[in-house]
Amino acid sequence: MNTTGIPGHELTEDVLLQELRHLHETRHETFLHGSPDALREHTARTFELEQEYLRRHPERQVDPRRTREGARGEPQDA
């Protein structure tokens, strides 16, 4: 993958989290108003850094409500 920015595996934990937070904060505006190139780059960078986070934290805590089985137990909005 060839995105701009420092490769995810070279980022410190703090910088990785900061970059991910920024990407998640800017996603909606980029999706609605970014050029096709900007959206493609944003998507690629987000994917790269999310994959790096998952690589570093394979045993991260998963909220059971964020799984299919757990979501099925939630009441549905009418």
XYZ file of C-alpha atoms in Angstrom:
78
model
C 0.000 0.000 0.000
C 1.416 3.363 -0.952
C -0.155 6.124 1.135
C 1.305 9.395 2.258
C 2.584 9.879 5.764
C 4.905 7.940 7.987
C 4.290 4.195 7.661
C 2.038 2.950 10.449
C 4.580 0.474 11.784
C 7.004 3.363 12.402
C 4.575 5.395 14.538
C 4.743 5.393 18.304
C 1.627 4.177 20.093
C 0.618 7.722 21.047
C 1.041 9.052 17.511
C -0.792 6.069 16.015
C -3.778 6.716 18.293
C -3.652 10.458 17.557
C -3.592 9.815 13.800
C -6.474 7.342 14.020
C -8.523 9.784 16.099
C -7.959 12.514 13.516
C -8.865 10.238 10.605
C -12.070 9.150 12.309
C -12.969 12.772 13.103
C -12.457 13.881 9.487
C -14.056 10.884 7.747
C -17.546 12.319 7.331
C -16.407 15.602 5.788
C -13.977 13.803 3.494
C -16.687 11.390 2.398
C -19.205 14.147 1.693
C -16.958 16.826 0.231
C -13.547 15.387 -0.633
C -12.351 14.807 -4.167
C -12.197 11.188 -5.355
C -8.421 11.256 -4.779
C -8.844 12.669 -1.251
C -11.426 10.023 -0.381
C -9.251 7.241 -1.794
C -6.219 8.480 0.166
C -8.241 8.916 3.365
C -9.639 5.391 3.019
C -6.222 3.865 2.353
C -4.568 5.672 5.259
C -7.378 4.789 7.645
C -7.156 1.137 6.622
C -3.366 1.110 7.000
C -3.441 2.578 10.496
C -6.385 0.488 11.664
C -4.591 -2.653 10.511
C -1.467 -1.547 12.383
C -3.503 -1.004 15.538
C -5.060 -4.473 15.215
C -1.625 -5.994 14.635
C -0.364 -4.407 17.843
C -3.485 -5.261 19.846
C -4.774 -8.658 18.703
C -6.306 -9.287 22.127
C -8.051 -5.925 22.397
C -11.210 -5.843 24.491
C -14.320 -6.282 22.343
C -17.641 -4.997 23.632
C -20.072 -7.927 23.363
C -22.758 -5.508 22.145
C -20.526 -4.838 19.106
C -20.778 -8.453 17.904
C -23.562 -10.052 15.859
C -24.586 -12.281 18.734
C -24.611 -9.423 21.239
C -26.426 -7.048 18.885
C -29.202 -9.604 18.404
C -30.014 -9.311 22.084
C -30.520 -5.552 21.851
C -34.083 -4.212 21.557
C -34.803 -2.848 18.083
C -36.001 0.733 17.616
C -39.499 0.932 16.212
